[in-house]
Short mmCIF file of C-alpha atoms in Angstrom, two decimals:
data_model
loop_
_atom_site.label_atom_id
_atom_site.label_comp_id
_atom_site.label_asym_id
_atom_site.label_seq_id
_atom_site.Cartn_x
_atom_site.Cartn_y
_atom_site.Cartn_z
CA MET A 1 -47.09 -102.69 -121.96
CA SER A 2 -47.57 -99.18 -123.26
CA ARG A 3 -46.21 -100.37 -126.59
CA VAL A 4 -48.87 -103.08 -126.84
CA ILE A 5 -51.60 -100.65 -125.95
CA GLY A 6 -50.37 -98.22 -128.56
CA GLN A 7 -50.41 -100.91 -131.25
CA LEU A 8 -53.99 -101.88 -130.24
CA ILE A 9 -55.18 -98.30 -130.48
CA ARG A 10 -53.48 -97.89 -133.86
CA ARG A 11 -55.19 -101.01 -135.19
CA LEU A 12 -58.58 -99.84 -133.92
CA LEU A 13 -58.07 -96.52 -135.67
CA MET A 14 -57.14 -98.34 -138.86
CA LEU A 15 -60.32 -100.42 -138.57
CA LEU A 16 -62.38 -97.31 -138.03
CA VAL A 17 -60.76 -95.65 -141.02
CA ALA A 18 -61.45 -98.75 -143.10
CA PHE A 19 -65.05 -99.48 -142.09
CA VAL A 20 -66.69 -96.25 -140.94
CA PRO A 21 -66.79 -94.50 -144.35
CA PRO A 22 -68.54 -97.45 -146.05
CA ILE A 23 -70.96 -97.72 -143.13
CA LEU A 24 -71.69 -94.00 -143.28
CA LEU A 25 -72.09 -94.18 -147.02
CA ALA A 26 -74.42 -97.16 -146.68
CA MET A 27 -76.50 -95.33 -144.08
CA ALA A 28 -76.65 -92.26 -146.27
CA GLY A 29 -77.54 -94.37 -149.27
CA TYR A 30 -80.29 -96.14 -147.29
CA LYS A 31 -81.77 -92.81 -146.20
CA ALA A 32 -81.52 -91.52 -149.75
CA LEU A 33 -83.25 -94.69 -150.96
CA LEU A 34 -86.06 -94.19 -148.45
CA ARG A 35 -86.43 -90.56 -149.53
CA ARG A 36 -86.48 -91.68 -153.16
CA ILE A 37 -89.18 -94.26 -152.43
CA ASP A 38 -91.21 -91.62 -150.59
CA VAL A 39 -90.89 -89.30 -153.59
CA HIS A 40 -92.28 -92.01 -155.87
CA LEU A 41 -95.06 -92.79 -153.42
CA THR A 42 -96.10 -89.15 -153.36
CA ARG A 43 -96.25 -89.35 -157.13
CA ALA A 44 -98.72 -92.23 -157.00
CA GLN A 45 -101.51 -89.88 -158.08
CA PRO A 46 -100.90 -90.31 -161.84
CA ILE A 47 -100.99 -94.08 -161.34
CA ALA A 48 -104.37 -93.84 -159.57
CA VAL A 49 -105.69 -91.59 -162.33
CA GLN A 50 -104.47 -94.02 -165.00
CA VAL A 51 -106.21 -96.92 -163.24
CA ALA A 52 -109.45 -94.91 -163.02
CA GLN A 53 -109.27 -94.01 -166.71
CA SER A 54 -108.67 -97.64 -167.62
CA MET A 55 -111.65 -98.79 -165.54
CA LEU A 56 -114.05 -96.14 -166.82
CA GLY A 57 -112.82 -95.82 -170.38
CA ARG A 58 -112.97 -92.04 -169.94
CA THR A 59 -110.69 -89.11 -169.29
CA VAL A 60 -110.20 -88.59 -165.55
CA THR A 61 -108.34 -85.74 -163.87
CA VAL A 62 -107.51 -85.26 -160.18
CA GLN A 63 -105.96 -82.24 -158.47
CA LYS A 64 -104.76 -83.91 -155.28
CA ILE A 65 -104.86 -87.23 -153.40
CA GLN A 66 -104.13 -87.32 -149.67
CA VAL A 67 -103.99 -90.30 -147.32
CA GLY A 68 -104.94 -89.54 -143.72
CA ASP A 69 -103.40 -86.34 -142.39
CA GLY A 70 -100.36 -86.67 -144.65
CA GLY A 71 -99.07 -88.18 -147.84
CA ILE A 72 -98.17 -91.78 -148.66
CA THR A 73 -94.73 -92.64 -147.24
CA LEU A 74 -92.81 -95.88 -146.75
CA ALA A 75 -93.01 -95.41 -142.98
CA ARG A 76 -96.80 -95.08 -143.12
CA LEU A 77 -97.11 -98.18 -145.29
CA GLU A 78 -94.85 -100.12 -142.93
CA GLU A 79 -96.90 -98.97 -139.95
CA ALA A 80 -100.12 -99.94 -141.71
CA PHE A 81 -98.82 -103.51 -142.15
CA ARG A 82 -97.37 -103.75 -138.61
CA LYS A 83 -100.32 -102.11 -136.82
CA PRO A 84 -103.36 -102.33 -139.14
CA GLU A 85 -105.74 -101.70 -136.22
CA LEU A 86 -104.49 -98.09 -136.18
CA PHE A 87 -105.85 -97.67 -139.72
CA ALA A 88 -109.34 -99.12 -139.25
CA ALA A 89 -110.88 -95.85 -140.47
CA LEU A 90 -108.26 -94.25 -142.71
CA PRO A 91 -109.58 -91.24 -144.68
CA ILE A 92 -108.38 -90.90 -148.27
CA THR A 93 -109.38 -87.57 -149.84
CA VAL A 94 -109.40 -86.90 -153.56
CA ASP A 95 -109.78 -83.24 -154.53
CA GLY A 96 -110.80 -81.73 -157.87
CA VAL A 97 -112.13 -84.84 -159.62
CA THR A 98 -113.45 -84.64 -163.20
CA VAL A 99 -114.77 -87.42 -165.44
CA GLY A 100 -115.04 -86.76 -169.17
CA LEU A 101 -117.63 -87.67 -171.78
CA LYS A 102 -117.23 -90.40 -174.35
CA PRO A 103 -117.39 -89.21 -177.99
CA GLU A 104 -120.94 -90.52 -178.50
CA GLU A 105 -122.08 -88.78 -175.30
CA ALA A 106 -120.47 -85.53 -176.36
CA ALA A 107 -122.27 -85.75 -179.71
CA LEU A 108 -125.55 -86.24 -177.88
CA ALA A 109 -124.88 -83.32 -175.55
CA ASN A 110 -124.24 -81.06 -178.54
CA LEU A 111 -127.92 -81.39 -179.50
CA ILE A 112 -128.82 -78.78 -176.85
CA PRO A 113 -127.69 -75.21 -176.08
CA ASN A 114 -124.82 -74.85 -173.61
CA PRO A 115 -123.86 -78.53 -173.88
CA PRO A 116 -122.11 -80.08 -170.85
CA LYS A 117 -118.41 -80.80 -171.23
CA LEU A 118 -118.10 -83.43 -168.47
CA LEU A 119 -119.98 -86.45 -167.25
CA GLY A 120 -119.31 -85.33 -163.70
CA GLN A 121 -117.04 -83.53 -161.30
CA ALA A 122 -116.71 -83.14 -157.55
CA ARG A 123 -114.85 -80.72 -155.30
CA ARG A 124 -113.84 -83.53 -152.96
CA ILE A 125 -114.40 -87.27 -152.52
CA THR A 126 -113.46 -88.83 -149.19
CA LEU A 127 -113.19 -92.59 -148.77
CA THR A 128 -113.07 -94.09 -145.28
CA VAL A 129 -110.91 -97.18 -145.75
CA SER A 130 -110.30 -100.07 -143.35
CA VAL A 131 -106.76 -101.41 -143.70
CA PRO A 132 -107.49 -104.47 -141.48
CA ALA A 133 -110.38 -105.39 -143.79
CA LEU A 134 -108.22 -104.98 -146.90
CA LEU A 135 -105.46 -107.14 -145.42
CA GLY A 136 -107.96 -109.64 -144.02
CA GLY A 137 -109.67 -110.49 -147.30
CA LYS A 138 -112.81 -108.45 -146.56
CA ALA A 139 -112.27 -105.68 -149.10
CA ASN A 140 -115.66 -106.27 -150.75
CA THR A 141 -117.72 -106.09 -147.57
CA GLU A 142 -115.75 -103.91 -145.16
CA GLY A 143 -112.89 -102.36 -147.14
CA ILE A 144 -114.57 -98.98 -147.80
CA ALA A 145 -116.97 -98.16 -144.99
CA GLN A 146 -118.12 -94.80 -146.36
CA VAL A 147 -117.77 -92.48 -149.34
CA ASP A 148 -118.53 -88.76 -149.00
CA VAL A 149 -118.97 -86.76 -152.20
CA GLU A 150 -118.89 -82.97 -151.73
CA ARG A 151 -120.28 -80.52 -154.29
CA PRO A 152 -120.67 -82.94 -157.19
CA ASP A 153 -122.05 -81.80 -160.53
CA GLY A 154 -123.19 -84.66 -162.73
CA LEU A 155 -124.94 -85.42 -166.00
CA LEU A 156 -127.70 -88.03 -166.35
CA VAL A 157 -128.90 -89.12 -169.79
CA ARG A 158 -131.94 -91.21 -170.66
CA LEU A 159 -132.01 -92.65 -174.17
CA LYS A 160 -135.03 -93.11 -176.42
CA ASP A 161 -135.46 -96.72 -175.27
CA GLY A 162 -135.69 -95.56 -171.64
CA THR A 163 -132.26 -96.88 -170.60
CA PHE A 164 -129.55 -94.92 -168.80
CA PRO A 165 -125.97 -95.28 -170.13
CA ILE A 166 -124.63 -94.64 -166.62
CA GLN A 167 -125.77 -98.17 -165.74
CA ASN A 168 -122.74 -99.36 -167.69
CA ILE A 169 -120.26 -96.81 -166.38
CA LEU A 170 -118.12 -99.68 -165.05
CA PRO A 171 -117.71 -102.10 -167.97
CA ARG A 172 -117.94 -105.73 -166.88
CA THR A 173 -114.98 -107.89 -167.79
CA ALA A 174 -116.72 -111.04 -166.51
CA PRO A 175 -120.20 -112.06 -165.41
CA PRO A 176 -120.85 -111.06 -161.77
CA ASP A 177 -120.56 -113.81 -159.18
CA TYR A 178 -123.82 -113.50 -157.26
CA SER A 179 -122.84 -116.31 -154.90
CA LYS A 180 -120.56 -113.85 -153.11
CA PRO A 181 -121.83 -110.93 -151.00
CA PRO A 182 -122.14 -107.66 -152.97
CA PHE A 183 -119.90 -104.67 -152.42
CA GLN A 184 -121.01 -102.83 -149.31
CA THR A 185 -120.57 -99.18 -148.38
CA LEU A 186 -122.48 -95.98 -147.60
CA VAL A 187 -122.33 -93.13 -150.14
CA ARG A 188 -123.34 -89.63 -149.01
CA VAL A 189 -123.79 -86.67 -151.36
CA LYS A 190 -123.61 -83.08 -150.13
CA ASN A 191 -124.58 -79.86 -151.93
CA GLY A 192 -124.63 -81.31 -155.41
CA ARG A 193 -125.95 -80.19 -158.76
CA GLY A 194 -127.14 -82.17 -161.74
CA ARG A 195 -128.43 -81.96 -165.28
CA VAL A 196 -130.83 -84.44 -166.89
CA LEU A 197 -131.02 -84.90 -170.67
CA ASP A 198 -134.02 -87.02 -171.64
CA LEU A 199 -134.52 -88.34 -175.15
CA ALA A 200 -137.56 -90.38 -174.07
CA ALA A 201 -139.74 -87.47 -172.90
CA LYS A 202 -143.21 -87.49 -174.42
CA ASN A 203 -143.65 -83.73 -174.77
CA GLY A 204 -142.27 -83.50 -178.32
CA GLU A 205 -138.86 -82.09 -177.37
CA ARG A 206 -135.93 -83.67 -179.13
CA VAL A 207 -134.04 -83.57 -175.84
CA ALA A 208 -135.74 -82.49 -172.62
CA ASP A 209 -133.19 -80.54 -170.58
CA ASN A 210 -133.61 -79.93 -166.83
CA SER A 211 -131.19 -78.93 -164.08
CA VAL A 212 -131.26 -79.20 -160.28
CA GLN A 213 -129.23 -77.88 -157.37
CA ASP A 214 -128.98 -78.42 -153.59
CA VAL A 215 -128.81 -82.16 -154.15
CA ASN A 216 -128.34 -83.95 -150.83
CA GLY A 217 -128.84 -87.58 -149.94
CA TYR A 218 -127.35 -91.03 -149.62
CA VAL A 219 -127.15 -94.49 -151.13
CA ASP A 220 -127.04 -97.16 -148.41
CA MET A 221 -125.31 -100.23 -149.86
CA LEU A 222 -124.56 -101.81 -146.48
CA GLY A 223 -127.32 -104.39 -146.86
CA THR A 224 -127.00 -107.56 -148.91
CA ARG A 225 -130.68 -107.93 -149.90
CA GLN A 226 -131.27 -104.42 -151.17
CA LEU A 227 -129.76 -100.97 -151.39
CA ARG A 228 -131.67 -97.96 -150.11
CA PHE A 229 -131.47 -94.36 -151.27
CA ALA A 230 -132.97 -90.96 -150.52
CA PHE A 231 -132.28 -87.59 -152.17
CA SER A 232 -133.69 -84.09 -152.11
CA ALA A 233 -133.16 -81.29 -154.62
CA ARG A 234 -134.48 -78.02 -156.00
CA ALA A 235 -134.62 -76.63 -159.51
CA ARG A 236 -131.43 -74.83 -160.47
CA GLN A 237 -131.97 -71.11 -160.42
CA GLY A 238 -131.51 -69.27 -163.69
CA THR A 239 -132.56 -72.27 -165.81
CA PRO A 240 -135.92 -73.13 -167.44
CA THR A 241 -136.38 -75.81 -164.77
CA ALA A 242 -136.83 -73.09 -162.15
CA ARG A 243 -140.12 -72.15 -163.87
CA ARG A 244 -141.17 -75.78 -164.13
CA ILE A 245 -140.63 -76.64 -160.43
CA THR A 246 -141.05 -73.82 -157.93
CA GLY A 247 -140.90 -76.05 -154.82
CA GLY A 248 -138.67 -78.87 -153.70
CA ALA A 249 -138.45 -82.48 -154.82
CA THR A 250 -137.53 -85.72 -153.07
CA ILE A 251 -136.98 -89.26 -154.26
CA SER A 252 -136.36 -92.34 -152.15
CA GLY A 253 -136.68 -96.09 -152.36
CA SER A 254 -134.86 -99.38 -152.59
CA ALA A 255 -133.56 -101.81 -155.19
CA SER A 256 -132.75 -105.50 -154.89
CA ARG A 257 -129.14 -106.65 -155.02
CA GLY A 258 -128.84 -109.56 -157.38
CA PRO A 259 -131.06 -112.57 -158.11
CA ALA A 260 -133.37 -114.04 -155.52
CA GLY A 261 -132.25 -117.02 -153.47
CA VAL A 262 -128.61 -117.25 -154.62
CA ARG A 263 -127.43 -116.76 -151.01
CA PRO A 264 -129.15 -116.98 -147.62
CA ASP A 265 -128.88 -113.20 -147.34
CA ALA A 266 -129.95 -112.51 -150.97
CA PRO A 267 -133.29 -110.96 -152.01
CA THR A 268 -136.33 -113.19 -151.67
CA LYS A 269 -138.57 -114.21 -154.56
CA GLU A 270 -141.46 -112.27 -153.05
CA SER A 271 -139.55 -108.99 -152.81
CA PRO A 272 -139.93 -106.42 -155.62
CA ARG A 273 -137.02 -105.50 -157.84
CA TYR A 274 -137.39 -101.88 -156.83
CA VAL A 275 -139.65 -99.43 -155.00
CA ILE A 276 -139.40 -95.73 -155.85
CA GLU A 277 -141.31 -92.94 -154.11
CA ALA A 278 -141.20 -89.35 -155.34
CA ASN A 279 -142.64 -86.05 -154.15
CA ALA A 280 -142.57 -82.66 -155.84
CA SER A 281 -144.32 -79.36 -155.18
CA GLY A 282 -145.05 -76.40 -157.40
CA LEU A 283 -144.94 -78.37 -160.66
CA ASP A 284 -145.88 -76.71 -163.94
CA ALA A 285 -148.82 -79.01 -164.72
CA ALA A 286 -148.79 -78.27 -168.45
CA TYR A 287 -145.10 -79.11 -168.89
CA TRP A 288 -144.89 -82.20 -166.69
CA LEU A 289 -148.15 -83.81 -167.76
CA HIS A 290 -147.09 -83.60 -171.39
CA TYR A 291 -143.60 -84.76 -170.35
CA ALA A 292 -144.70 -87.89 -168.47
CA MET A 293 -148.05 -89.07 -169.83
CA PRO A 294 -149.90 -86.76 -172.21
CA LEU A 295 -153.64 -87.38 -172.11
CA GLU A 296 -155.12 -87.81 -175.57
CA GLY A 297 -157.75 -85.19 -176.30
CA LEU A 298 -156.73 -82.88 -173.45
CA ASP A 299 -154.66 -79.73 -173.86
CA ILE A 300 -153.49 -78.06 -170.62
CA GLN A 301 -152.33 -74.46 -170.91
CA GLN A 302 -151.41 -73.71 -167.30
CA GLY A 303 -151.71 -74.83 -163.68
CA ARG A 304 -149.65 -75.84 -160.67
CA ALA A 305 -149.61 -79.20 -158.90
CA ASP A 306 -148.12 -81.02 -155.91
CA VAL A 307 -147.48 -84.68 -156.72
CA HIS A 308 -146.80 -87.85 -154.76
CA ALA A 309 -145.98 -90.95 -156.82
CA VAL A 310 -144.91 -94.54 -156.15
CA ALA A 311 -143.57 -97.11 -158.61
CA VAL A 312 -143.08 -100.79 -157.74
CA GLY A 313 -141.22 -103.18 -160.04
CA PRO A 314 -142.46 -106.79 -159.66
CA ARG A 315 -139.97 -109.62 -160.02
CA GLY A 316 -140.13 -112.01 -162.97
CA ASP A 317 -139.20 -115.66 -162.94
CA LYS A 318 -135.68 -114.89 -164.17
CA TYR A 319 -133.32 -112.18 -162.93
CA GLU A 320 -132.55 -111.04 -166.47
CA GLY A 321 -136.28 -110.77 -167.28
CA PRO A 322 -138.76 -110.44 -168.70
CA HIS A 323 -140.46 -108.78 -165.75
CA PRO A 324 -144.08 -107.75 -165.24
CA PRO A 325 -144.80 -104.07 -165.93
CA PRO A 326 -144.33 -101.70 -162.98
CA ILE A 327 -147.24 -100.88 -160.70
CA LEU A 328 -147.81 -97.11 -160.66
CA GLN A 329 -149.71 -95.01 -158.15
CA ALA A 330 -149.88 -91.23 -158.10
CA ARG A 331 -151.82 -88.50 -156.36
CA ALA A 332 -151.81 -84.89 -157.52
CA ARG A 333 -153.37 -81.82 -155.98
CA PHE A 334 -153.65 -79.08 -158.58
CA ALA A 335 -154.89 -75.48 -158.76
CA ALA A 336 -155.43 -72.63 -161.25
CA ALA A 337 -155.53 -75.02 -164.20
CA ASN A 338 -156.78 -73.91 -167.61
CA PHE A 339 -157.32 -76.49 -170.34
CA THR A 340 -159.42 -77.41 -173.33
CA VAL A 341 -160.75 -80.59 -174.85
CA THR A 342 -159.32 -80.90 -178.35
CA THR A 343 -162.67 -81.93 -179.80
CA MET A 344 -164.22 -78.73 -178.35
CA PRO A 345 -161.53 -76.06 -178.67
CA ASP A 346 -164.06 -73.25 -178.22
CA LEU A 347 -165.11 -74.55 -174.81
CA PRO A 348 -162.40 -73.34 -172.37
CA LEU A 349 -162.21 -74.88 -168.89
CA GLN A 350 -160.74 -72.32 -166.51
CA ASN A 351 -159.46 -72.04 -162.96
CA TRP A 352 -159.85 -75.70 -162.12
CA GLY A 353 -158.50 -77.24 -158.95
CA GLY A 354 -158.82 -80.44 -156.97
CA ASN A 355 -157.34 -83.91 -156.77
CA VAL A 356 -156.39 -86.55 -159.29
CA VAL A 357 -155.59 -90.12 -158.22
CA PHE A 358 -154.01 -92.60 -160.61
CA ASN A 359 -153.92 -96.21 -159.40
CA ASP A 360 -152.23 -98.49 -161.92
CA ASP A 361 -154.94 -98.41 -164.61
CA ARG A 362 -157.66 -96.30 -162.97
CA LEU A 363 -157.96 -92.51 -162.94
CA ASP A 364 -160.20 -90.75 -160.38
CA VAL A 365 -160.81 -87.01 -160.53
CA ASP A 366 -162.43 -84.74 -157.95
CA ALA A 367 -162.23 -81.15 -159.15
CA THR A 368 -164.13 -77.89 -159.48
CA GLY A 369 -163.78 -74.97 -161.88
CA SER A 370 -165.71 -73.07 -164.48
CA VAL A 371 -166.95 -73.67 -168.02
CA LEU A 372 -167.73 -70.51 -170.01
CA GLY A 373 -167.78 -68.66 -166.69
CA THR A 374 -170.25 -71.04 -165.08
CA PRO A 375 -169.17 -73.03 -161.97
CA ALA A 376 -168.82 -76.74 -162.62
CA ALA A 377 -167.61 -79.90 -160.89
CA LEU A 378 -166.05 -83.12 -162.11
CA GLN A 379 -166.07 -86.37 -160.12
#
């Protein structure tokens, strides 16, 4: 009996000697494979950057990409597929983002002193992503619930024809399908800065150059009929703009999302294409009046104004246009204004103040001041 038991033990040992090393090696190899996969996943940043560069047609750099409270690992991906409800609001942070200029934009920027080197940059961009929505075919409407952009610094250019190249920052590979709901998310901007280069200004400058800081606001793209936006900003200190705007500025409004009537939740035919409302205080009246709509025969030397303006874009019969001209309304309260009438240059009008109301094609003025030292009024 003891002999049989001994033979059984010897055979078991032989089996262990034969099979355990391969099993251990396989386990070690599997763990090494998982570690290798995790290493490649953590190196996914260059792939993301390459995709962004391909989409934008620009140079893009990123310092760091982080998913949730850790990196991208095989275990996290497996968990996301097994338990997507745990990743309904997964934060993805992208630090140190820069977007470069195209050659034609760089050539345009070189027309001014201290030309910008980038189209934009941001200290951090955080996307709140819903894994259940991505896996459930709702990426367009629920995939990215929110985008937070911290400390951005961007460049906005307006060309001589009044268009903005940034409108085409994402080149279209195919006509948009307006029968499907538009992309929906909420974008919030915190503590930003910006620079505006305007080739369509009417003040005689080749390129009007203005800079702002303390840019805060949002773009609400959660609706399907229209997007809404609101921003506030101040002139950037240490730039010529700081002399041109001594107070704050706000802009808000809405814009329709696609053609009217293509879906039950699309814009209606009666709704305007856009509504924009702007407020600014402490404006240099001489600079901004010449910038926006110089009045023939009137030369303003100085003055300050607070302005409230509204622009409404009516909808034409076709989405692509043509569209009726915008409806403009503006009210300005001004003070300490000195100006002359070009046909009477020796007749200075000094220390004028009051209100100016512009309603589409009508201008109403209610102001007082002096002419050759004599009090006068204009209504």
